[in-house]
Amino acid sequence: MQVKLATQMQAHVNILPSPLTLNTPFLFFPQNKPFLRTTKNYSNCNLSNGSSRTTFTRNATNKNDNEVSNQKQKEETQLQHQQLKKAYPFHEIEPNWQRYWEENHTFKTPDEIDTSKPKFYILDMFPYPSGAGLHVGHPLGYTATDILARYKRMQGFNVLHPMGWDAFGLPAEQYAIETGTHPKTTTLKNIERFRAQLKSLGFSYDWDREISTTEPEYYKWTQWIFLQLFKKGLAYQAEVPVNWCPALGTVLANEEVVDGVSERGGHPVIKKPMRQWMLKITAYADRLLEDLNDLDWPESIKEMQRNWIGRSEGAEMGFYILDHEGQEQEISITIYTTRPDTIFGATYLVVAPEHPLLSSLISEGQKKSVEEYTELASRKSDLERTELQKEKTGVFTGSYARNPVNKEAIPIWVADYVLGSYGTGAIMAVPAHDSRDHDFAMKYDIPICWVVNPDGESNRKFGEPYSGEGIIMNSSSLASKLDINGLPSKEAASTVINWAESTGHGKKKVNYKLRDWLFARQRYWGEPFPVVLLDDTDEIVPVPESELPIILPELDDFTPTGTGEPPLAKAVSWVKTTDPISGKPAKRETITMPQWAGSCW
């Protein structure tokens, strides 16, 4: 853009009839004076083209020439800045308008609106007020929404365009621990910086409705929403394997773990079973899938959502564990499979390292190997464990189970490519018809049994697994009175499920990759849960809505305990309370809500 355009804009700004005509800040580039410059210094560069190679050497510019060049660039940049300020004296114009907008509450949505006008609500994703201030991504999105807000105002809409701060969470608390400053102090300071930066950019926010997720007046409603979920059975407690970071002293979401370490600080993360609050988002899995059809989104995005929810139909089947004499015990391992038609080809079972029955499966001779393996697995993220290109690893537990259809004894392995959080945490492995199972079987010399021919043509000679559907073979047993030979895969699957349900060996099952939301952190800087636990029974009792908000107490020592017990446990007088309904002795929940709580609803 040329300087003359900036001059024209300056003339326009000087006669502004209202702030609505002044849009977001402008950048002007004088003609033929780009701000971005690229300099290259080639030295001993080898260029290859096909089979021939050309080598050339370009001598580096000497030091004095570089210094002269750098000084010249600096002078040119200063000149450009002077030209810009002369063409558009933003340092004189913009502060005056910003002051005018603030003093006159120009962008405030009136408390008493004209109800004849249509409403338009524009909610930006509230920024997290870090110590670094705004980054370029903030104004990138905010500029678009600000344009829309101004456009709708000029169309006559009642526009609500607020701003706030997603200010609870791990980064603020970790910074406070490192500096010895209370997170409340650093958060308020960071908010002041963010607010000043946003105002200097000229965005048309209704600052009279500014909020912060750390203010009791705000998190009262965060707690209120949680109570509604709890009363409906959609919020519950469970002991689940979680991403535990000993250094940070808290549980982390999968999104907060990268390559086995915490995104914040790069600390090692392990899997550990802990008592946690969960939100039952799986109750809405089918509705989420169905409603995707009504969304005006790109099909590729909707397909990503479908894969994330991951609905699948299959069967749960029970494999009885054998004792050391080969007799069936009363305990069985339940597996989930989407391919019950291949059950005759199951030559081994795999349980996840966190499977609840694992400890009872380990033989004395395999104990050390299994314990070492599960310790290593606990340091990997779910993403690492399920990476398709990763070499599959595992350890034999020393135990066997009975395949219910052909009555064969098959070995039970523990392997980290099976996740405890999906299905039942155990699978029947069919190496002839699954690539992961095939790689594992080849590595550990486990038998492979082909039971599916693609359209009746055997592919056994190729030695590669076939995961598609086809015609079933090698799949009959007099002992189980089940014969599915010659059936197409779908018909065979239905036959196996009917047999399993009639004999008590299994049932039809719909499963989802979607997991319930782990909604808790063993940290201080977050919203307290509005519940108490009775001392005598550990029963969870919701606090009456009239007592909200439950205020986060001031703590001088908010460092992690290192034991998994949250820092709020140190606030003894706050923790000790009574049930507001019965008057019985009780204690407050010391786990806090995650950062997402204040911003996701």
Coordinates of C-alpha atoms in Angstrom, one line a residue:
M1 CA 0.0 0.0 0.0
Q2 CA 1.4 3.4 -0.9
V3 CA 1.9 6.5 1.3
K4 CA -0.8 8.5 -0.6
L5 CA -3.4 6.0 0.6
A6 CA -2.4 6.6 4.1
T7 CA -2.7 10.3 3.6
Q8 CA -6.2 9.8 2.3
M9 CA -7.0 7.7 5.4
Q10 CA -5.7 10.4 7.6
A11 CA -8.0 12.9 6.1
H12 CA -10.9 10.5 6.6
V13 CA -9.9 9.9 10.3
N14 CA -9.8 13.7 11.0
I15 CA -13.5 14.0 10.2
L16 CA -14.8 10.9 11.9
P17 CA -18.5 11.4 12.7
S18 CA -18.5 8.4 15.1
P19 CA -16.1 5.7 16.3
L20 CA -17.9 3.2 14.2
T21 CA -16.2 4.4 11.1
L22 CA -12.7 3.8 12.5
N23 CA -11.9 0.2 12.0
T24 CA -9.0 -1.7 13.4
P25 CA -5.4 -0.4 13.1
F26 CA -3.8 0.0 9.7
L27 CA -0.3 -0.8 8.5
F28 CA 1.0 1.2 5.6
F29 CA 4.0 0.3 3.5
P30 CA 5.7 3.1 1.5
Q31 CA 6.1 2.2 -2.2
N32 CA 9.1 -0.1 -3.0
K33 CA 10.1 -0.1 0.7
P34 CA 9.2 -3.6 2.1
F35 CA 9.7 -4.0 5.8
L36 CA 10.7 -7.7 5.5
R37 CA 14.1 -8.3 4.1
T38 CA 15.8 -11.6 3.5
T39 CA 19.6 -11.9 3.3
K40 CA 21.4 -15.1 2.4
N41 CA 25.1 -16.0 2.9
Y42 CA 26.1 -19.0 0.7
S43 CA 29.2 -20.8 1.7
N44 CA 30.3 -24.2 0.2
C45 CA 26.8 -25.0 -1.0
N46 CA 26.4 -28.3 -2.9
L47 CA 23.6 -28.5 -5.4
S48 CA 22.5 -31.8 -6.9
N49 CA 20.5 -32.4 -10.1
G50 CA 19.9 -36.0 -11.1
S51 CA 23.1 -37.9 -11.4
S52 CA 25.2 -34.8 -12.0
R53 CA 26.4 -32.6 -9.2
T54 CA 27.4 -28.9 -9.4
T55 CA 29.4 -27.5 -6.6
F56 CA 30.0 -23.8 -6.2
T57 CA 31.3 -21.6 -3.5
R58 CA 30.1 -18.1 -2.8
N59 CA 32.4 -16.2 -0.6
A60 CA 30.8 -14.6 2.4
T61 CA 30.7 -10.8 2.6
N62 CA 33.4 -9.5 4.8
K63 CA 32.6 -8.2 8.3
N64 CA 33.0 -4.6 7.5
D65 CA 30.6 -4.8 4.5
N66 CA 28.1 -6.5 6.7
E67 CA 28.3 -3.8 9.4
V68 CA 27.8 -1.1 6.7
S69 CA 24.8 -3.1 5.3
N70 CA 23.2 -3.5 8.7
Q71 CA 23.6 0.2 9.5
K72 CA 22.0 1.1 6.2
Q73 CA 19.1 -1.2 6.9
K74 CA 18.6 0.4 10.3
E75 CA 18.6 3.8 8.8
E76 CA 16.1 2.8 6.2
T77 CA 13.8 1.3 8.8
Q78 CA 14.0 4.5 10.9
L79 CA 13.1 6.5 7.8
Q80 CA 10.2 4.2 7.1
H81 CA 8.9 4.7 10.6
Q82 CA 9.2 8.4 10.3
Q83 CA 7.3 8.3 7.0
L84 CA 4.6 6.2 8.5
K85 CA 4.1 8.5 11.5
K86 CA 4.0 11.5 9.1
A87 CA 1.5 9.8 6.8
Y88 CA -0.7 8.6 9.6
P89 CA 0.1 10.1 13.1
F90 CA -1.5 7.2 15.0
H91 CA 0.4 8.2 18.2
E92 CA -1.7 11.4 18.2
I93 CA -5.0 10.2 16.7
E94 CA -5.6 6.9 18.3
P95 CA -5.1 7.7 22.0
N96 CA -7.7 10.5 21.7
W97 CA -10.3 8.2 20.2
Q98 CA -9.5 5.5 22.7
R99 CA -10.0 7.9 25.5
Y100 CA -13.3 9.2 24.0
W101 CA -14.6 5.6 23.6
E102 CA -13.8 4.7 27.2
E103 CA -15.2 7.9 28.7
N104 CA -18.4 7.7 26.7
H105 CA -18.9 3.9 26.9
T106 CA -19.3 4.0 23.2
F107 CA -19.4 0.2 22.7
K108 CA -21.5 -0.6 25.7
T109 CA -24.7 -2.6 25.0
P110 CA -27.4 -0.6 26.8
D111 CA -29.0 -2.2 29.8
E112 CA -32.4 -1.2 28.3
I113 CA -32.3 -2.2 24.7
D114 CA -34.7 -1.4 21.9
T115 CA -36.6 -4.7 21.7
S116 CA -37.8 -4.0 18.2
K117 CA -34.2 -4.5 17.0
P118 CA -32.7 -8.0 16.4
K119 CA -30.0 -9.3 18.7
F120 CA -26.5 -10.4 17.7
Y121 CA -24.1 -12.0 20.3
I122 CA -20.4 -12.2 19.3
L123 CA -18.4 -14.1 21.9
D124 CA -14.6 -14.3 21.3
M125 CA -12.7 -17.2 22.9
F126 CA -11.5 -15.5 26.1
P127 CA -7.7 -15.3 26.1
Y128 CA -5.5 -16.8 28.8
P129 CA -3.7 -13.9 30.4
S130 CA -0.1 -15.1 30.3
G131 CA 2.9 -13.0 31.4
A132 CA 4.0 -12.7 27.8
G133 CA 1.1 -10.5 26.8
L134 CA -0.8 -10.8 23.5
H135 CA 0.7 -12.8 20.6
V136 CA -0.1 -12.3 16.9
G137 CA -2.8 -15.0 17.0
H138 CA -5.0 -12.9 19.3
P139 CA -5.6 -9.9 17.1
L140 CA -5.8 -12.2 14.1
G141 CA -9.1 -13.7 15.3
Y142 CA -10.3 -10.7 17.2
T143 CA -10.0 -8.4 14.1
A144 CA -12.5 -10.7 12.2
T145 CA -15.1 -10.6 15.1
D146 CA -14.6 -6.9 15.6
I147 CA -15.4 -6.3 11.9
L148 CA -18.5 -8.4 12.3
A149 CA -19.6 -6.5 15.4
R150 CA -19.2 -3.1 13.8
Y151 CA -21.0 -4.4 10.6
K152 CA -24.0 -5.6 12.7
R153 CA -24.2 -2.4 14.7
M154 CA -24.4 -0.4 11.5
Q155 CA -27.2 -2.8 10.3
G156 CA -29.2 -1.8 13.3
F157 CA -28.7 -4.9 15.5
N158 CA -28.4 -4.9 19.3
V159 CA -24.9 -6.2 19.5
L160 CA -23.4 -7.8 22.6
H161 CA -19.6 -8.1 22.1
P162 CA -17.9 -8.7 25.5
M163 CA -14.4 -9.6 26.6
G164 CA -13.0 -11.6 29.5
W165 CA -10.2 -13.6 30.9
D166 CA -9.8 -17.4 31.1
A167 CA -7.5 -16.9 34.1
F168 CA -7.6 -20.1 36.2
G169 CA -5.2 -22.9 35.3
L170 CA -1.9 -24.6 35.5
P171 CA 0.4 -22.0 33.7
A172 CA -0.5 -19.3 36.3
E173 CA 0.0 -21.6 39.2
Q174 CA 3.3 -23.0 37.9
Y175 CA 4.6 -19.4 37.3
A176 CA 3.6 -18.5 40.8
I177 CA 5.5 -21.4 42.2
E178 CA 8.6 -20.5 40.3
T179 CA 8.5 -16.9 41.3
G180 CA 7.1 -17.2 44.8
T181 CA 4.3 -14.8 43.9
H182 CA 0.6 -15.7 44.5
P183 CA -1.2 -16.6 41.3
K184 CA -3.9 -14.1 42.1
T185 CA -1.3 -11.3 42.0
T186 CA 0.3 -12.3 38.8
T187 CA -3.0 -13.0 37.1
L188 CA -4.3 -9.5 37.9
K189 CA -1.1 -7.9 36.7
N190 CA -1.3 -9.9 33.4
I191 CA -4.9 -9.0 32.9
E192 CA -4.0 -5.3 33.2
R193 CA -1.4 -5.7 30.4
F194 CA -3.8 -7.7 28.2
R195 CA -6.6 -5.1 28.7
A196 CA -4.3 -2.2 27.8
Q197 CA -3.0 -4.0 24.7
L198 CA -6.5 -4.8 23.5
K199 CA -7.7 -1.3 24.0
S200 CA -4.7 0.1 22.1
L201 CA -5.8 -2.0 19.2
G202 CA -9.1 -0.2 19.0
F203 CA -11.4 -3.2 19.3
S204 CA -15.1 -2.4 20.0
Y205 CA -15.6 -4.5 23.1
D206 CA -18.2 -3.8 25.8
W207 CA -15.7 -3.3 28.6
D208 CA -18.6 -2.7 31.0
R209 CA -19.3 -6.4 30.9
E210 CA -15.7 -7.6 31.3
I211 CA -15.4 -10.8 33.3
S212 CA -12.7 -13.0 34.7
T213 CA -13.2 -16.8 35.4
T214 CA -11.3 -16.3 38.7
E215 CA -13.9 -13.9 40.2
P216 CA -16.4 -15.5 42.6
E217 CA -19.2 -13.7 40.9
Y218 CA -18.3 -15.6 37.8
Y219 CA -17.4 -19.0 39.1
K220 CA -20.6 -19.1 41.1
W221 CA -22.2 -20.0 37.8
T222 CA -19.5 -22.4 36.9
Q223 CA -20.3 -24.2 40.2
W224 CA -24.0 -23.9 39.5
I225 CA -23.7 -25.7 36.2
F226 CA -21.7 -28.4 37.8
L227 CA -24.4 -29.0 40.3
Q228 CA -27.0 -29.4 37.6
L229 CA -24.8 -32.0 35.9
F230 CA -24.2 -33.8 39.3
K231 CA -28.0 -33.9 40.0
K232 CA -28.6 -35.4 36.6
G233 CA -26.0 -38.1 37.1
L234 CA -23.8 -36.6 34.4
A235 CA -20.9 -35.8 36.9
Y236 CA -19.5 -38.7 38.9
Q237 CA -16.4 -39.9 40.6
A238 CA -14.3 -42.9 39.4
E239 CA -10.9 -44.3 39.9
V240 CA -9.3 -44.2 36.4
P241 CA -5.8 -44.4 34.9
V242 CA -4.7 -40.8 34.4
N243 CA -1.7 -38.8 33.1
W244 CA 0.1 -38.0 36.4
C245 CA 3.0 -35.5 36.4
P246 CA 4.9 -35.9 39.6
A247 CA 6.9 -32.7 39.0
L248 CA 3.8 -30.6 38.4
G249 CA 1.8 -32.5 41.0
T250 CA -1.3 -32.8 38.9
V251 CA -3.3 -34.8 36.4
L252 CA -3.0 -33.7 32.8
A253 CA -5.4 -34.1 29.9
N254 CA -4.1 -36.0 26.8
E255 CA -3.8 -32.7 25.0
E256 CA -1.4 -31.5 27.7
V257 CA 1.0 -34.4 27.2
V258 CA 3.5 -34.4 24.3
D259 CA 5.8 -37.3 23.7
G260 CA 5.5 -38.6 27.2
V261 CA 6.2 -35.2 28.9
S262 CA 4.1 -32.3 30.1
E263 CA 3.5 -29.6 27.5
R264 CA 4.2 -27.1 30.3
G265 CA 7.8 -27.6 31.5
G266 CA 8.6 -30.8 29.7
H267 CA 8.3 -33.0 32.8
P268 CA 7.9 -36.8 32.7
V269 CA 4.3 -38.1 32.8
I270 CA 3.2 -41.5 34.0
K271 CA -0.1 -43.5 34.0
K272 CA -1.5 -43.8 37.5
P273 CA -4.9 -44.8 38.8
M274 CA -6.5 -42.0 40.8
R275 CA -9.9 -40.9 42.1
Q276 CA -11.2 -38.3 39.7
W277 CA -14.3 -36.3 38.7
M278 CA -15.7 -37.3 35.3
L279 CA -18.4 -35.8 33.1
K280 CA -20.5 -38.3 31.2
I281 CA -20.2 -36.9 27.7
T282 CA -20.5 -40.4 26.3
A283 CA -24.2 -40.2 27.1
Y284 CA -24.5 -37.8 24.2
A285 CA -22.3 -39.8 21.7
D286 CA -25.2 -40.8 19.4
R287 CA -26.8 -37.4 19.5
L288 CA -23.5 -35.8 18.6
L289 CA -23.2 -38.0 15.6
E290 CA -26.8 -37.5 14.5
D291 CA -26.6 -33.7 14.8
L292 CA -23.5 -33.5 12.7
N293 CA -25.8 -34.1 9.7
D294 CA -27.5 -30.8 10.3
L295 CA -24.3 -28.7 10.6
D296 CA -23.3 -26.5 7.7
W297 CA -19.6 -27.5 8.0
P298 CA -17.1 -28.9 5.5
E299 CA -17.6 -32.6 5.2
S300 CA -13.9 -33.2 6.0
I301 CA -14.4 -31.5 9.4
K302 CA -17.5 -33.5 10.1
E303 CA -15.7 -36.7 9.3
M304 CA -12.9 -35.8 11.8
Q305 CA -15.6 -35.4 14.4
R306 CA -17.2 -38.8 13.5
N307 CA -13.8 -40.4 13.8
W308 CA -13.2 -38.7 17.2
I309 CA -16.5 -40.1 18.5
G310 CA -15.6 -43.4 16.9
R311 CA -18.8 -45.3 17.0
S312 CA -18.4 -49.0 16.3
E313 CA -20.7 -52.1 16.4
G314 CA -19.4 -55.5 17.6
A315 CA -19.5 -57.9 20.4
E316 CA -18.2 -58.5 23.9
M317 CA -16.9 -62.1 24.4
G318 CA -15.7 -63.9 27.5
F319 CA -12.5 -66.0 27.5
Y320 CA -12.1 -68.0 30.7
I321 CA -8.7 -68.0 32.4
L322 CA -7.0 -71.4 32.8
D323 CA -5.3 -72.5 36.0
H324 CA -1.8 -74.2 36.0
E325 CA -3.5 -77.5 35.3
G326 CA -5.4 -76.2 32.3
Q327 CA -8.8 -76.1 33.9
E328 CA -11.1 -73.1 33.5
Q329 CA -11.4 -70.8 36.4
E330 CA -14.5 -68.8 37.3
I331 CA -12.8 -65.6 36.2
S332 CA -13.0 -64.6 32.5
I333 CA -11.4 -61.8 30.5
T334 CA -14.0 -59.9 28.5
I335 CA -12.8 -58.6 25.2
Y336 CA -14.5 -56.2 22.7
T337 CA -14.2 -56.9 19.0
T338 CA -15.7 -55.4 15.9
R339 CA -15.0 -58.6 14.0
P340 CA -16.7 -61.5 15.8
D341 CA -16.6 -63.4 12.5
T342 CA -12.8 -63.9 13.0
I343 CA -13.0 -65.4 16.5
F344 CA -11.8 -68.8 15.3
G345 CA -8.6 -67.1 14.2
A346 CA -7.8 -65.7 17.7
T347 CA -4.5 -67.3 18.7
Y348 CA -3.7 -65.1 21.7
L349 CA -5.2 -62.4 24.0
V350 CA -3.7 -59.0 24.8
V351 CA -4.5 -57.0 27.9
A352 CA -3.6 -53.4 28.5
P353 CA -0.8 -52.6 31.1
E354 CA -3.5 -51.0 33.3
H355 CA -6.0 -53.9 33.0
P356 CA -7.5 -54.6 36.5
L357 CA -6.9 -58.4 36.1
L358 CA -3.3 -58.2 35.1
S359 CA -1.9 -58.7 38.6
S360 CA -3.8 -62.0 38.9
L361 CA -2.5 -63.2 35.5
I362 CA 1.2 -62.9 36.2
S363 CA 3.1 -66.2 36.8
E364 CA 6.0 -66.1 39.3
G365 CA 8.5 -66.6 36.4
Q366 CA 7.1 -63.7 34.5
K367 CA 6.6 -61.3 37.4
K368 CA 9.8 -59.2 37.0
S369 CA 9.4 -58.9 33.2
V370 CA 5.8 -57.8 33.4
E371 CA 6.4 -55.3 36.2
E372 CA 9.3 -53.7 34.3
Y373 CA 7.2 -53.5 31.1
T374 CA 4.2 -51.9 32.7
E375 CA 6.5 -49.4 34.4
L376 CA 7.8 -48.4 31.0
A377 CA 4.3 -48.3 29.5
S378 CA 3.1 -46.0 32.2
R379 CA 5.5 -43.3 30.9
K380 CA 4.0 -43.3 27.4
S381 CA 1.0 -41.3 26.2
D382 CA -1.9 -43.0 24.6
L383 CA -0.9 -41.4 21.3
E384 CA 2.6 -42.9 21.5
R385 CA 1.2 -46.3 22.4
T386 CA -1.2 -46.5 19.5
E387 CA 1.1 -45.1 16.8
L388 CA 0.7 -47.4 13.8
Q389 CA 4.3 -47.2 12.7
K390 CA 5.7 -47.9 16.1
E391 CA 7.2 -51.4 16.7
K392 CA 4.9 -53.5 18.8
T393 CA 6.2 -54.7 22.1
G394 CA 4.8 -56.9 24.9
V395 CA 5.4 -59.5 27.5
F396 CA 3.9 -63.0 28.1
T397 CA 2.0 -63.0 31.4
G398 CA 2.5 -66.8 32.0
S399 CA -1.2 -67.4 31.8
Y400 CA -3.6 -68.9 29.2
A401 CA -7.3 -68.5 28.4
R402 CA -9.8 -70.7 26.6
N403 CA -11.1 -69.6 23.2
P404 CA -14.8 -70.1 23.7
V405 CA -15.6 -71.3 20.1
N406 CA -12.8 -73.9 19.4
K407 CA -11.8 -74.6 23.1
E408 CA -8.1 -74.0 22.4
A409 CA -5.8 -72.7 25.1
I410 CA -4.3 -69.4 23.9
P411 CA -1.6 -67.3 25.7
I412 CA -2.3 -64.0 27.4
W413 CA 0.1 -61.2 26.7
V414 CA 0.3 -57.7 28.0
A415 CA 1.1 -55.0 25.4
D416 CA 0.9 -51.2 25.4
Y417 CA -0.8 -51.0 22.0
V418 CA -4.0 -52.0 23.8
L419 CA -5.5 -49.1 25.9
G420 CA -7.3 -49.6 29.2
S421 CA -9.5 -46.7 28.3
Y422 CA -11.0 -48.2 25.1
G423 CA -13.4 -51.1 25.0
T424 CA -12.7 -53.5 27.8
G425 CA -9.0 -53.0 27.9
A426 CA -8.4 -56.4 26.3
I427 CA -8.6 -57.8 22.8
M428 CA -8.6 -61.1 21.1
A429 CA -5.7 -61.0 18.7
V430 CA -6.3 -62.4 15.1
P431 CA -2.9 -62.0 13.4
A432 CA -4.1 -63.2 10.1
H433 CA -6.6 -60.4 9.8
D434 CA -5.2 -57.4 11.7
S435 CA -1.9 -55.7 10.9
R436 CA -1.0 -54.8 14.5
D437 CA -1.7 -58.4 15.7
H438 CA 0.2 -59.7 12.7
D439 CA 3.3 -57.7 13.4
F440 CA 3.2 -58.8 17.1
A441 CA 2.7 -62.5 16.2
M442 CA 5.6 -62.4 13.7
K443 CA 7.9 -60.8 16.3
Y444 CA 7.0 -63.2 19.1
D445 CA 6.5 -66.4 17.0
I446 CA 2.8 -66.8 17.8
P447 CA 0.7 -69.1 15.5
I448 CA -1.3 -67.5 12.7
C449 CA -4.6 -69.0 11.6
W450 CA -6.4 -67.8 8.4
V451 CA -10.2 -67.7 8.7
V452 CA -11.3 -65.2 6.0
N453 CA -10.8 -65.5 2.3
P454 CA -11.3 -62.3 0.3
D455 CA -14.2 -63.4 -2.0
G456 CA -13.2 -67.0 -1.6
E457 CA -9.7 -66.5 -2.9
S458 CA -7.0 -67.5 -0.3
N459 CA -4.3 -64.9 0.3
R460 CA -2.3 -67.1 2.7
K461 CA 0.5 -67.4 0.2
F462 CA 1.2 -63.7 0.3
G463 CA 2.0 -63.8 4.1
E464 CA 0.2 -60.5 4.6
P465 CA -2.8 -59.9 6.9
Y466 CA -6.1 -59.4 5.2
S467 CA -8.4 -57.1 7.3
G468 CA -11.3 -56.9 4.9
E469 CA -14.5 -59.0 4.7
G470 CA -14.8 -62.2 2.7
I471 CA -15.9 -65.8 3.0
I472 CA -15.2 -67.6 6.3
M473 CA -13.1 -70.8 6.5
N474 CA -11.4 -72.9 9.2
S475 CA -14.3 -71.9 11.5
S476 CA -16.3 -74.8 12.9
S477 CA -16.2 -76.8 16.1
L478 CA -18.2 -79.8 17.3
A479 CA -17.4 -78.9 20.9
S480 CA -19.2 -75.5 20.7
K481 CA -21.7 -76.7 18.1
L482 CA -20.8 -73.6 16.0
D483 CA -20.1 -73.7 12.2
I484 CA -19.7 -70.6 10.2
N485 CA -17.6 -72.0 7.3
G486 CA -18.7 -70.7 3.9
L487 CA -20.7 -67.7 5.3
P488 CA -20.0 -64.1 4.3
S489 CA -18.4 -62.0 7.1
K490 CA -21.5 -60.1 8.0
E491 CA -23.7 -63.2 8.3
A492 CA -20.9 -65.0 10.1
A493 CA -20.6 -62.1 12.7
S494 CA -24.4 -62.2 13.3
T495 CA -24.3 -66.0 13.8
V496 CA -21.4 -65.8 16.3
I497 CA -23.2 -63.0 18.3
N498 CA -26.4 -65.1 18.4
W499 CA -24.5 -68.1 19.5
A500 CA -22.7 -66.1 22.2
E501 CA -25.9 -64.6 23.6
S502 CA -27.7 -68.0 23.7
T503 CA -24.8 -69.7 25.4
G504 CA -23.8 -66.9 27.8
H505 CA -20.4 -66.3 26.3
G506 CA -21.0 -62.8 25.1
K507 CA -23.4 -60.2 23.7
K508 CA -23.8 -57.6 21.0
K509 CA -22.2 -54.2 21.9
V510 CA -21.9 -50.7 20.6
N511 CA -18.7 -48.9 21.5
Y512 CA -17.2 -45.5 21.2
K513 CA -13.7 -44.1 21.1
L514 CA -15.1 -41.0 22.8
R515 CA -14.3 -41.2 26.5
D516 CA -15.9 -39.5 29.5
W517 CA -14.3 -36.1 30.3
L518 CA -11.8 -36.2 33.1
F519 CA -12.8 -33.0 34.9
A520 CA -10.4 -32.5 37.8
R521 CA -6.9 -31.3 38.8
Q522 CA -4.8 -31.8 41.9
R523 CA -3.9 -28.2 42.0
Y524 CA -4.8 -25.0 43.9
W525 CA -5.6 -22.4 41.2
G526 CA -9.0 -23.5 40.1
E527 CA -12.7 -23.5 40.9
P528 CA -13.7 -25.5 44.1
F529 CA -16.2 -28.3 43.6
P530 CA -19.6 -27.4 45.3
V531 CA -19.8 -30.7 47.2
V532 CA -18.9 -32.1 50.6
L533 CA -17.9 -35.7 51.6
L534 CA -19.5 -37.0 54.8
D535 CA -16.9 -38.2 57.3
D536 CA -18.7 -41.4 58.3
T537 CA -19.7 -42.7 54.9
D538 CA -17.7 -40.7 52.3
E539 CA -21.1 -40.0 50.6
I540 CA -20.9 -37.1 48.2
V541 CA -23.5 -34.4 49.0
P542 CA -24.1 -31.4 46.8
V543 CA -24.0 -27.9 48.4
P544 CA -27.3 -26.0 48.2
E545 CA -27.4 -23.4 45.4
S546 CA -28.1 -20.7 48.0
E547 CA -24.6 -21.3 49.4
L548 CA -22.8 -20.6 46.1
P549 CA -20.2 -19.6 45.4
I550 CA -17.8 -21.8 47.4
I551 CA -14.9 -19.4 47.7
L552 CA -11.4 -20.5 46.9
P553 CA -9.4 -19.9 50.1
E554 CA -6.2 -17.9 50.3
L555 CA -3.2 -20.1 50.6
D556 CA 0.4 -19.0 51.3
D557 CA 1.8 -22.4 50.4
F558 CA 0.1 -23.6 47.2
T559 CA 2.9 -25.9 46.1
P560 CA 2.1 -29.5 45.2
T561 CA 2.3 -32.0 48.0
G562 CA 4.1 -34.5 45.9
T563 CA 1.9 -37.3 47.2
G564 CA -1.1 -36.7 44.9
E565 CA -3.0 -35.0 47.7
P566 CA -4.1 -31.5 46.4
P567 CA -2.7 -28.3 47.9
L568 CA -6.2 -27.4 49.2
A569 CA -5.8 -30.1 51.7
K570 CA -3.5 -27.7 53.6
A571 CA -6.4 -25.3 54.2
V572 CA -7.5 -27.4 57.2
S573 CA -10.1 -25.0 58.6
W574 CA -11.6 -24.6 55.1
V575 CA -11.7 -28.4 54.4
K576 CA -13.4 -29.2 57.8
T577 CA -17.1 -28.4 57.5
T578 CA -20.5 -29.9 58.0
D579 CA -23.2 -31.2 55.7
P580 CA -25.5 -28.1 55.2
I581 CA -28.5 -30.5 55.1
S582 CA -28.0 -33.0 57.9
G583 CA -25.4 -31.1 60.0
K584 CA -23.1 -34.2 60.0
P585 CA -19.3 -33.7 60.0
A586 CA -17.9 -33.5 56.5
K587 CA -15.0 -32.3 54.5
R588 CA -14.8 -30.2 51.3
E589 CA -13.5 -31.6 48.1
T590 CA -9.8 -30.6 47.7
I591 CA -9.6 -31.3 44.0
T592 CA -10.3 -28.3 41.8
M593 CA -11.9 -28.0 38.4
P594 CA -9.7 -27.9 35.3
Q595 CA -9.0 -24.6 33.4
W596 CA -11.6 -25.6 30.8
A597 CA -14.4 -25.3 33.4
G598 CA -14.7 -21.6 33.3
S599 CA -14.4 -21.2 29.5
C600 CA -16.3 -24.2 28.0
W601 CA -19.8 -23.2 29.1

